[in-house]
CSV table of C-alpha atoms and ligand atoms in Angstrom, one decimal:
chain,number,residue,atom,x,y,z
A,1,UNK,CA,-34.6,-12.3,-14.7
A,2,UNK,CA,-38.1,-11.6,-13.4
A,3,UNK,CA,-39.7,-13.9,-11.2
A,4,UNK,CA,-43.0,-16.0,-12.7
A,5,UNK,CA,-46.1,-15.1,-10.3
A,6,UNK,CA,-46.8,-18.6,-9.4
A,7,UNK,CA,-50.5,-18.5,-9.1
A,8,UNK,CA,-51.0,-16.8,-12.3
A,9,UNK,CA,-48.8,-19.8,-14.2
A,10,UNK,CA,-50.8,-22.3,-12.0
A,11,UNK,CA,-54.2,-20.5,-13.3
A,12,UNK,CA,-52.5,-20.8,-16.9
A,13,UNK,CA,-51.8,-24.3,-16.8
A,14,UNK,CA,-55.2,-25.7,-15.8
A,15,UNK,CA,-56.3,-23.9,-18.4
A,16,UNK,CA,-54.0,-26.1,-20.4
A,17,UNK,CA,-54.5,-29.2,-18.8
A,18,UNK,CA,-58.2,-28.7,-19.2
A,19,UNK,CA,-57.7,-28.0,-23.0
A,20,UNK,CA,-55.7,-30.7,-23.7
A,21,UNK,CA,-57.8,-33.4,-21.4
A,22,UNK,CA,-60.8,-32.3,-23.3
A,23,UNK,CA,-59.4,-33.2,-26.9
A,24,UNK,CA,-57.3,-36.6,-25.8
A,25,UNK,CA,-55.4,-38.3,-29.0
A,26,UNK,CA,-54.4,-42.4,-29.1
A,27,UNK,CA,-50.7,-43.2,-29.3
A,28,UNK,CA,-49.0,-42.0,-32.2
A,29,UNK,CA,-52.3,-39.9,-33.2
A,30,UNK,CA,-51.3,-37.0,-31.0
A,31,UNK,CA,-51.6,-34.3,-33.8
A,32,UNK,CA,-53.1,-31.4,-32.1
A,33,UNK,CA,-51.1,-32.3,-29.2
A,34,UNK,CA,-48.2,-32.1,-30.3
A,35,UNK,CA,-49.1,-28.9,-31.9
A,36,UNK,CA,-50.7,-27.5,-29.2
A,37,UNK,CA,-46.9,-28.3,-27.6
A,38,UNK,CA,-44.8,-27.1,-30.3
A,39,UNK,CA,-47.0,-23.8,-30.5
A,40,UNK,CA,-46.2,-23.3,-26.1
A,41,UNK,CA,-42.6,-23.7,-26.4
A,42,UNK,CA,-41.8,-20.9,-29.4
A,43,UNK,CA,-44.2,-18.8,-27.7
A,44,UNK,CA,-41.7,-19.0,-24.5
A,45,UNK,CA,-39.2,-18.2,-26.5
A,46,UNK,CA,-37.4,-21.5,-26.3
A,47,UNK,CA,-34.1,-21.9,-28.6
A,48,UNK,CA,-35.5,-24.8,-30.6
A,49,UNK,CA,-38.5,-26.6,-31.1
A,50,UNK,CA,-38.7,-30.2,-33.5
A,51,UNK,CA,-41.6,-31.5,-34.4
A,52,UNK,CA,-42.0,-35.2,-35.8
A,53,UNK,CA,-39.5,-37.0,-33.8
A,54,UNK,CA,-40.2,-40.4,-34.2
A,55,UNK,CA,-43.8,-39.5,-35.3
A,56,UNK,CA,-45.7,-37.2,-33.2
A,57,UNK,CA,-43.0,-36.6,-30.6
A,58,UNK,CA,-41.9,-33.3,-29.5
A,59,UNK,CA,-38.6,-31.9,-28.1
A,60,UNK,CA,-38.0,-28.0,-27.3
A,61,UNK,CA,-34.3,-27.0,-26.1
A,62,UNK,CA,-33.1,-24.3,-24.0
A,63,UNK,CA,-29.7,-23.1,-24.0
A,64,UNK,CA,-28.2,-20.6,-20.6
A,65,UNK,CA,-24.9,-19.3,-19.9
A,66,UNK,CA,-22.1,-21.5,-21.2
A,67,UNK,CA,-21.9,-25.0,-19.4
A,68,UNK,CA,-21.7,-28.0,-21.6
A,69,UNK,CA,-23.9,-30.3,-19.6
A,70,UNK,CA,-27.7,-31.2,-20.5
A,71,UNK,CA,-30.1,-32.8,-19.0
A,72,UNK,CA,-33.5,-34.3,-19.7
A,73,UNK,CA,-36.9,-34.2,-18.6
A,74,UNK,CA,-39.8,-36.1,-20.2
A,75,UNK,CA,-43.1,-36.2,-20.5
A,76,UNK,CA,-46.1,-38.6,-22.6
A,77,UNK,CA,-48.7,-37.1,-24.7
A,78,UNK,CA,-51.0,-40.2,-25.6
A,79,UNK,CA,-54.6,-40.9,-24.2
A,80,UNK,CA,-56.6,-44.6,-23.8
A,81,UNK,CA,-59.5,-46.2,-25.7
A,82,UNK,CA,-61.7,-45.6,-23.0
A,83,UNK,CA,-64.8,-43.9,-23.0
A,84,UNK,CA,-64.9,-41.1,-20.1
A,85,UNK,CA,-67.6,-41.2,-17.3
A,86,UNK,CA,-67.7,-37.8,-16.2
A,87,UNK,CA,-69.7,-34.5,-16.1
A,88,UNK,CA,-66.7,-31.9,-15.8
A,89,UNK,CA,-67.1,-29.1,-18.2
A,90,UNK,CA,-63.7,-30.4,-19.5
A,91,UNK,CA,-64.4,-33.9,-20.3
A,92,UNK,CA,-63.3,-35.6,-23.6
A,93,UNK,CA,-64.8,-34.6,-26.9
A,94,UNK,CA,-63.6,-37.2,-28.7
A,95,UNK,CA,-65.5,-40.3,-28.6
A,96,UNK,CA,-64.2,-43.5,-26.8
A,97,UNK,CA,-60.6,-41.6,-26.1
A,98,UNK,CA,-59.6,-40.1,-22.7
A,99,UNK,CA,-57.2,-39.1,-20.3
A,100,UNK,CA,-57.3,-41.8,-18.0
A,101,UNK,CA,-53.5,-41.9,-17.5
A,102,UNK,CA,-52.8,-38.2,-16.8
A,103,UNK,CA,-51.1,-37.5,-19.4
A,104,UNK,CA,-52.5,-34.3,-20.1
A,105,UNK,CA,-51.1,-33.3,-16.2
A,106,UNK,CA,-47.4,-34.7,-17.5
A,107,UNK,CA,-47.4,-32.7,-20.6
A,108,UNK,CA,-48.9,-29.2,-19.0
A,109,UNK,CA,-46.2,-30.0,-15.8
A,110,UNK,CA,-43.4,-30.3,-18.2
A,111,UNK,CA,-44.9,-26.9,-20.3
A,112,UNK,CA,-45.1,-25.2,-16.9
A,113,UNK,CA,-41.6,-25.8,-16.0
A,114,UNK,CA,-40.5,-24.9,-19.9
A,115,UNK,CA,-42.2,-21.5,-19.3
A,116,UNK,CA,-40.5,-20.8,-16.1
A,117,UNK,CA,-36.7,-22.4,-16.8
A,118,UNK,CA,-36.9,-19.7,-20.0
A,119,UNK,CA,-38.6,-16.8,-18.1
A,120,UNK,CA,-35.7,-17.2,-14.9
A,121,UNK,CA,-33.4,-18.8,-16.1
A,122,UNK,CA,-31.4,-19.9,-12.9
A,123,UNK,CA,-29.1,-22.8,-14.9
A,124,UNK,CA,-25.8,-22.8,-16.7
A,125,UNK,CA,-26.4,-25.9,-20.1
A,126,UNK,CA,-28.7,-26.8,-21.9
A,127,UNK,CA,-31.8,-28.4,-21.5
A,128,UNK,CA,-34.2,-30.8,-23.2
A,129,UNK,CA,-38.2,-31.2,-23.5
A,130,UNK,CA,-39.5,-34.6,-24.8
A,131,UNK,CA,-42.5,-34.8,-25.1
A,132,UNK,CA,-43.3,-38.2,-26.4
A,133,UNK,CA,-46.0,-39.9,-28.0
A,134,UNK,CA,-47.5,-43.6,-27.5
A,135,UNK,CA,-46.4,-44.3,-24.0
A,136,UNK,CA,-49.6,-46.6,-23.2
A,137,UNK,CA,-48.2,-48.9,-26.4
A,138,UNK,CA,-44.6,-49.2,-25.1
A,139,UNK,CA,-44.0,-48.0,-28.6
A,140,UNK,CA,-43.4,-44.0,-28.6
A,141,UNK,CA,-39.7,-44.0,-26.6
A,142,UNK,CA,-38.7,-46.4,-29.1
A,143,UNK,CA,-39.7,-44.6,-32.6
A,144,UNK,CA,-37.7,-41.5,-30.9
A,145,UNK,CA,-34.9,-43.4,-30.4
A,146,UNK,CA,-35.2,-44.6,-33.8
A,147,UNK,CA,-35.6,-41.2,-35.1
A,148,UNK,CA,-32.2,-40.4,-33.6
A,149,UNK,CA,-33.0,-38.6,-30.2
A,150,UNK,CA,-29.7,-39.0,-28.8
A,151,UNK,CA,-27.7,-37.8,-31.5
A,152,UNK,CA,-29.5,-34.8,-32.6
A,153,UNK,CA,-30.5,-33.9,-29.2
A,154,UNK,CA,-28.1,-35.3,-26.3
A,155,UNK,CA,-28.5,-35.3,-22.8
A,156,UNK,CA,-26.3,-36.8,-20.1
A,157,UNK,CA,-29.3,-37.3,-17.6
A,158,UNK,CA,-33.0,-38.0,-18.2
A,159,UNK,CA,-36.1,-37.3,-15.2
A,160,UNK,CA,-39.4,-38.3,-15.6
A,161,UNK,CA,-42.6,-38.3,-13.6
A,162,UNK,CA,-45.8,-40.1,-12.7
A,163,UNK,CA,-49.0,-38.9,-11.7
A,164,UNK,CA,-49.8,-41.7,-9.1
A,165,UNK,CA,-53.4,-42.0,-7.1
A,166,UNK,CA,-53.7,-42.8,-3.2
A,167,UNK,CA,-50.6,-41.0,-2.8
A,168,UNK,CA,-51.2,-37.3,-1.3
A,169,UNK,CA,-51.0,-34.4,-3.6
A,170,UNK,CA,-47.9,-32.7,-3.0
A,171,UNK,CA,-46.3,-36.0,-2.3
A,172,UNK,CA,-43.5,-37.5,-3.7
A,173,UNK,CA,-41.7,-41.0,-4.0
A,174,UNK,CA,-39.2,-43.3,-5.9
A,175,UNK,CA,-36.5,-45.9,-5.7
A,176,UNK,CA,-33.2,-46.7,-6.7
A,177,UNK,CA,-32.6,-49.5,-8.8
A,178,UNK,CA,-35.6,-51.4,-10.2
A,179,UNK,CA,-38.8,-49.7,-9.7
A,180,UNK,CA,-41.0,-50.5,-12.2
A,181,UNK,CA,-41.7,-53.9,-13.9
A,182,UNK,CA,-40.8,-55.4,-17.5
A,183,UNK,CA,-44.3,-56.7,-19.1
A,184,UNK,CA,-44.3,-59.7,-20.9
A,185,UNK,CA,-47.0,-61.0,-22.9
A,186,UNK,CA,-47.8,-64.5,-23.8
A,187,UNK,CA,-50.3,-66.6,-26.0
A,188,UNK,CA,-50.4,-70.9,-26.1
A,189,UNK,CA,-52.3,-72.9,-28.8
A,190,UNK,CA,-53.6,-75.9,-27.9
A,191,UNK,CA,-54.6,-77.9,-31.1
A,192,UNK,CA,-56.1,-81.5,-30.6
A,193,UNK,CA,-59.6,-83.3,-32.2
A,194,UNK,CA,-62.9,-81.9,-31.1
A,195,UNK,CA,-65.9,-83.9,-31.1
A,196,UNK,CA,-69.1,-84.6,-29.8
A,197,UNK,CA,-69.7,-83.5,-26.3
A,198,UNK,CA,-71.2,-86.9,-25.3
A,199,UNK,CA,-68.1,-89.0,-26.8
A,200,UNK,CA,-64.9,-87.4,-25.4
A,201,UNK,CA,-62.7,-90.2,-25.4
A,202,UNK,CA,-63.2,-90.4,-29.7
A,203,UNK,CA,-61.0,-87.2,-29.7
A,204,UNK,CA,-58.5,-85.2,-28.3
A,205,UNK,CA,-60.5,-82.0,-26.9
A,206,UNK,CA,-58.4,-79.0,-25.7
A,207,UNK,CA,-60.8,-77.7,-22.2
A,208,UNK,CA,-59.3,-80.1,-19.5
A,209,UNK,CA,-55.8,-79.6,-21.2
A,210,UNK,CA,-56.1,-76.1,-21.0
A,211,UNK,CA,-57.5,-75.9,-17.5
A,212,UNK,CA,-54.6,-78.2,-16.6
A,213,UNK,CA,-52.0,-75.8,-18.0
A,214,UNK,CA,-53.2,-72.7,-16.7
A,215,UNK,CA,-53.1,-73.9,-13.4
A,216,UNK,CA,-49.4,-75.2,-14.3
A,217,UNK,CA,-48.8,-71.9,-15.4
A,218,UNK,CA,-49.5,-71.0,-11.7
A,219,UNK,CA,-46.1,-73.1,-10.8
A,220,UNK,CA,-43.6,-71.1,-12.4
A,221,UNK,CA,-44.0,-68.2,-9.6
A,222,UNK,CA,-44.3,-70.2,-6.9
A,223,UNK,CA,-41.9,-73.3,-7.3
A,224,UNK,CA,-39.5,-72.2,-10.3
A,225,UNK,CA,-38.5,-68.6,-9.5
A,226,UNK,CA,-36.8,-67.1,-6.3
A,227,UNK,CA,-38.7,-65.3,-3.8
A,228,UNK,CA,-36.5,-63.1,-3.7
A,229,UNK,CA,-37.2,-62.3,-7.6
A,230,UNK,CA,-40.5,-60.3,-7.5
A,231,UNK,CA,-42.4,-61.2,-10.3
A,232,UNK,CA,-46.2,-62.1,-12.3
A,233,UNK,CA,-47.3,-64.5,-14.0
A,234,UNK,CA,-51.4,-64.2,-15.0
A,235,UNK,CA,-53.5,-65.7,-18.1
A,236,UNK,CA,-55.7,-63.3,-18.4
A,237,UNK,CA,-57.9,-64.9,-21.6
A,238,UNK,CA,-59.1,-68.3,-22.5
A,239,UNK,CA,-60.8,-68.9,-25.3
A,240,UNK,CA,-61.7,-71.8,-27.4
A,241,UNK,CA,-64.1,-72.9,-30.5
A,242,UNK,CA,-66.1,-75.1,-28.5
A,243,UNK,CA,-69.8,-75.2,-28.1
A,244,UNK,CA,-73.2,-76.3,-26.7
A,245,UNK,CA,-72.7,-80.1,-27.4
A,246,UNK,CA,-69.4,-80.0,-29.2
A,247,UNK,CA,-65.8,-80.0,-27.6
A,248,UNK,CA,-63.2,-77.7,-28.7
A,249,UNK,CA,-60.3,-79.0,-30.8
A,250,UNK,CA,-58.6,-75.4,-30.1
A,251,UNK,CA,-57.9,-73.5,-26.8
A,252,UNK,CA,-55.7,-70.6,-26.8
A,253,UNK,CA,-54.5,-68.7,-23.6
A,254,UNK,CA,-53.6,-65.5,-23.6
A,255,UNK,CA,-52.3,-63.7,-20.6
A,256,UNK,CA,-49.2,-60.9,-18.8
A,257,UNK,CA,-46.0,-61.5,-17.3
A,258,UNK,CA,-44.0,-59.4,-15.3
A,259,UNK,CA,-40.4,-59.4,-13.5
A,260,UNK,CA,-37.6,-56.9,-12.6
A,261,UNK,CA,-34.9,-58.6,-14.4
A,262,UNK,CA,-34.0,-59.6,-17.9
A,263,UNK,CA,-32.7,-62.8,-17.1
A,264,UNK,CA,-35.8,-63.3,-15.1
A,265,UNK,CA,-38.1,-63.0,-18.1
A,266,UNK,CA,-36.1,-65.7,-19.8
A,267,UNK,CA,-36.5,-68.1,-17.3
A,268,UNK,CA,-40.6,-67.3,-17.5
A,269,UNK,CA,-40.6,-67.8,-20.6
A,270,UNK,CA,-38.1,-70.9,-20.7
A,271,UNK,CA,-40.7,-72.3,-17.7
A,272,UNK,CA,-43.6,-71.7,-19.6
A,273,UNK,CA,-42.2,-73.4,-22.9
A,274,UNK,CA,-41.4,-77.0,-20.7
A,275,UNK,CA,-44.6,-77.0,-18.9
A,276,UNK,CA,-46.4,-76.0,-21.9
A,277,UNK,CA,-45.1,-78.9,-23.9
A,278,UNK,CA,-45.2,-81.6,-21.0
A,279,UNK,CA,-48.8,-80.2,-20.4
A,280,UNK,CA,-50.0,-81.0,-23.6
A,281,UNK,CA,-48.2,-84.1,-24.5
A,282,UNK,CA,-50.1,-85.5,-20.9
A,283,UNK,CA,-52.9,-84.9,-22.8
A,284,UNK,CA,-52.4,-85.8,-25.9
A,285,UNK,CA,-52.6,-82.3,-27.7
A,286,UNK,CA,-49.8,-79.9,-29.1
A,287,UNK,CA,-48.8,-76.8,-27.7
A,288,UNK,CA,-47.1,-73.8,-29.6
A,289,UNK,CA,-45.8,-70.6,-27.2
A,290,UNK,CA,-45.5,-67.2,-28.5
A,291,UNK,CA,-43.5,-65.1,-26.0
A,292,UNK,CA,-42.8,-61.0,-26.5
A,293,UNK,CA,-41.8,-58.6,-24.7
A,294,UNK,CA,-43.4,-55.5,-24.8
A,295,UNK,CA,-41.4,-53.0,-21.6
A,296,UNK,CA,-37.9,-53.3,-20.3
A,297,UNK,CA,-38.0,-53.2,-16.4
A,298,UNK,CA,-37.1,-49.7,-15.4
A,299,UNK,CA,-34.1,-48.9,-12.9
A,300,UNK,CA,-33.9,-45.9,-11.9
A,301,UNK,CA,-30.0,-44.6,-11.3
A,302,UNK,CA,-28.8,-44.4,-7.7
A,303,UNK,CA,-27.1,-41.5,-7.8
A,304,UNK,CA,-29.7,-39.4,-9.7
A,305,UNK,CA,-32.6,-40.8,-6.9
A,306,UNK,CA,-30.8,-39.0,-4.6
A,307,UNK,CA,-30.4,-35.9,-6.2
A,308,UNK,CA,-34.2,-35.9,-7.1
A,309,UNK,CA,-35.1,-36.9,-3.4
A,310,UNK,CA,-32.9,-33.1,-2.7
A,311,UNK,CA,-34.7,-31.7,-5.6
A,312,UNK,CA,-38.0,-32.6,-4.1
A,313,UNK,CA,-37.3,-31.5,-0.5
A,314,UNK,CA,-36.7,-28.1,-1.6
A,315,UNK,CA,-39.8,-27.7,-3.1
A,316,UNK,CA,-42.4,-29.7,-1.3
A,317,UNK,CA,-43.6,-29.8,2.2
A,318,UNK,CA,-41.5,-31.2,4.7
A,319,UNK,CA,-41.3,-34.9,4.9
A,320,UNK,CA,-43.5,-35.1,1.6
A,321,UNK,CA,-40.3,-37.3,-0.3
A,322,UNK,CA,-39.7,-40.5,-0.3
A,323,UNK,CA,-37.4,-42.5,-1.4
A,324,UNK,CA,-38.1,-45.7,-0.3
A,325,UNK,CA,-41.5,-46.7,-2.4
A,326,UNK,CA,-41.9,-50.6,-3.0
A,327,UNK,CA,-41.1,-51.9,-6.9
A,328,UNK,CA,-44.1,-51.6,-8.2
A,329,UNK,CA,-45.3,-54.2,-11.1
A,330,UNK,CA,-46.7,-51.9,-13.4
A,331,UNK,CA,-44.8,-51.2,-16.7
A,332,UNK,CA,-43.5,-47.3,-17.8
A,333,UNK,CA,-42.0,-46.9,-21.3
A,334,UNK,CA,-39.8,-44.3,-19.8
A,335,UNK,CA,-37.8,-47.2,-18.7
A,336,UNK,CA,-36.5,-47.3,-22.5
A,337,UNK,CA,-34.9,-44.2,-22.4
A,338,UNK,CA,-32.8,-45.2,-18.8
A,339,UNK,CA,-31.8,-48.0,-21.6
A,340,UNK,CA,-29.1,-45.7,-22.7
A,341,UNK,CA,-28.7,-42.6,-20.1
A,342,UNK,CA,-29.1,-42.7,-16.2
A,343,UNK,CA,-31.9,-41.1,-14.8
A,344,UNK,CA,-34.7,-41.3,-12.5
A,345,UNK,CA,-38.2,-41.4,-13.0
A,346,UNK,CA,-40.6,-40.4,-9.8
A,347,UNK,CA,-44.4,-40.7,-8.5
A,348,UNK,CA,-46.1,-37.4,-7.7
A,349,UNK,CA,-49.2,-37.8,-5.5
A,350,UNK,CA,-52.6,-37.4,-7.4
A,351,UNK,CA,-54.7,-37.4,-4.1
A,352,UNK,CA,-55.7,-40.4,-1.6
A,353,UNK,CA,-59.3,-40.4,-3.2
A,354,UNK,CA,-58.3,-40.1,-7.3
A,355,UNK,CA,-60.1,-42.7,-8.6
A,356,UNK,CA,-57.1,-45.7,-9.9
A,357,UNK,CA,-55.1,-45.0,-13.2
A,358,UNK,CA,-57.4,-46.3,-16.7
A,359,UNK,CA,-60.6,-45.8,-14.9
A,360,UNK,CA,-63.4,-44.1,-16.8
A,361,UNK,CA,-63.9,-41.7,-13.8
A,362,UNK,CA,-60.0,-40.5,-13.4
A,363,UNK,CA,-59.1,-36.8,-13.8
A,364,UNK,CA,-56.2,-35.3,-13.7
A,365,UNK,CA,-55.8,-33.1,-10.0
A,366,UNK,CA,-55.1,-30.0,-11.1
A,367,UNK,CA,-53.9,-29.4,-7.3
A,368,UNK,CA,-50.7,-31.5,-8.4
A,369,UNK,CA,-49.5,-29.4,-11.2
A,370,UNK,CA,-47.3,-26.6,-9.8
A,371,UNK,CA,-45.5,-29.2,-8.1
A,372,UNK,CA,-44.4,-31.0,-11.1
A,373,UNK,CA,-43.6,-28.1,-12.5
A,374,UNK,CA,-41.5,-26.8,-9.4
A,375,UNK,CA,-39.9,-30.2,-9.3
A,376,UNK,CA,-39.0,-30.1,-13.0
A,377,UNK,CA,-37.7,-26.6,-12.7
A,378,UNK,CA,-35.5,-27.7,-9.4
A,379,UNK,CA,-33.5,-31.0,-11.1
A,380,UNK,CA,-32.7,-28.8,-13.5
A,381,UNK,CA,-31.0,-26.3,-11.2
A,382,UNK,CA,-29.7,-28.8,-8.9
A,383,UNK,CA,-28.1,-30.6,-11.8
A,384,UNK,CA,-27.0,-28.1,-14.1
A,385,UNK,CA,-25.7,-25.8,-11.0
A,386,UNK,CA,-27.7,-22.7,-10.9
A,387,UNK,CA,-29.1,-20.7,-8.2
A,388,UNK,CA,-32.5,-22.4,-7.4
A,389,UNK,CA,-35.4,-20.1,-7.4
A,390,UNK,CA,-38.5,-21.4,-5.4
B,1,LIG,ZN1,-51.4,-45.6,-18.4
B,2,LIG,ZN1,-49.4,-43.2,-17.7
């Protein structure tokens, strides 16, 4: 089959990316997204195309040759309530949404590679494109599973990819095992007697009990949990209905845990539940924890890192993989899919001076995009044992 010109599908996709970074949709609100998706993948002739899997995800298959296997690859569609500081000719034109994540990149990488696998072939199975919506919520993996993603569309092995500033363009990295965090989040009620700020002692005021606890809070890290254990405990909000001259009778804290393991989750939240009782009762308040959990951790298969750090070699620069990137406390809904099939999900470099991830000045680098797609396109001949093409 005939050969994509590279730089012309490079030229292509930044249109793309450009396109769909300019019209950015919230989670589960990615209507023109999806159809801008849907609309790319019969136009490349691709054997199917659903639309509405669990809401407004996506997921084109490609069938070659006769092997049974399939694999895989995944990409997120949504955009963040954050209103875009830039003066790019393709900066959002919706209001107080943007691409601050990169997800436009993700979705035009795994577009790219969808054009190319059907144009050269170069793979004996089948395989998948899920594009999914709502990754930011931790909600979107989940509503596909729901809607049945494995049984209507199996795959034996699942990649994903990342968009990751500070890290070189061109670059690569990942881990086996855990490499990205579960997130936890937490809220505490304090409820005692507020009163007049000039007679504490007639009441039972919530501030110094509050205080008290959030440094407590500070103890389940650092004396309750191995060191071993990476993990993150941070309030992040206090607020109470105190005032000028009046003490609060109510305090609430609000904050974000995270950890690598289920069972060290529990014990955060276990922790949190004694010192949040003893707390209060030392100052004569009550105390009432509500504890979810919003990502799994996300471990990445052992065998599958290694056959994406071989992918990657053949089609970056020399020495540009890694496999040996630090766990990283920041939470991927990806992570729900590994729930059920192995996989790997891996950082591509977004350039050493890409402003960070959710900032209000972050763009894409459209630099980065033909090697996601060249990644994509190699997994997929690695794994489902075709000839790869570079
Ligand atoms: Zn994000
Ligand atoms: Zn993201």
């Amino acid at each position: 089959m005939a050969e994509l010109d590279r730089d012309v599908l490079k030229q292509e996709m930044t249109g793309w990316r450009r396109d769909l970074h300019a019209h950015p949709e919230f989670g589960f609100e990615e209507k023109r997204t999806a159809a801008f998706v849907a609309a790319k993948l019969r136009e490349f002739g691709l054997d199917d195309v659903a639309e509405g899997v669990g809401g407004t995800g996506v997921v084109g298959t490609l069938k070659r040759g006769s092997g049974n296997r399939a694999i895989a690859l995944r990409a997120d569609m949504d955009a963040l309530r954050i209103t875009e500081q830039s003066a790019t000719t393709h900066r959002s034109q919706n209001p107080g949404i943007m691409h601050a994540c990169g997800h436009d990149g993700h979705t035009t990488m795994l577009l790219g590679a969808a054009k190319l696998l059907a144009a050269e072939g170069g793979f004996d199975g089948t395989v998948r494109f899920i594009f999914q919506p709502a990754e930011e919520w931790g909600r979107g993996a989940l509503a596909m599973l729901d809607d049945g993603l494995l049984r209507r569309f199996p795959f034996d092995e699942i990649f994903g990819l990342h968009n990751m500033p500070g890290l070189p363009v061109g670059h690569f990295e990942t881990r086996a095992g855990p490499f990205m965090s579960a997130e936890d989040n937490f809220e505490i009620v304090l409820k005692g007697i507020g009163g007049h700020a000039a007679r504490p002692h007639s009441g039972n005021e919530t501030l110094v009990a509050a205080c008290a606890l959030v440094t407590n809070l500070q103890t389940i890290v650092s004396r309750r949990l191995s060191p071993a254990d990476i993990s993150v405990v941070s309030v992040t909000e206090l607020i109470t209905d105190g005032t000028r001259n009046a003490l609060p009778g109510l305090a609430c804290i609000l904050g974000d845990a995270r950890s690598f393991r289920p069972e060290v989750s529990a014990e955060i939240e276990r922790q949190m539940r004694v010192i949040a009782a003893g707390t209060a009762a030392a100052y004569n308040v009550t105390a009432d924890v509500t504890y979810s959990r919003e990502f799994v951790p996300l471990q990445n298969d052992a065998d599958l890192v290694d056959a994406a750090f071989v992918a990657a070699r053949r089609v970056l620069a020399y020495g540009a993989a890694s496999i040996a990137a630090e766990p990283m406390t920041a939470s991927e809904d990806f992570a729900r899919f590994l729930d059920h099939v192995p996989g790997c999900f891996v950082f591509l470099g977004n350039g050493e001076t890409s402003p960070p991830l959710h900032n209000s000045s972050y763009d894409f680098n459209d630099d980065g995009l033909l090697h996601g797609t060249n990644f994509h396109a190699a997994i997929v001949r690695q794994r489902l044992g075709g000839a790869i093409v570079k």
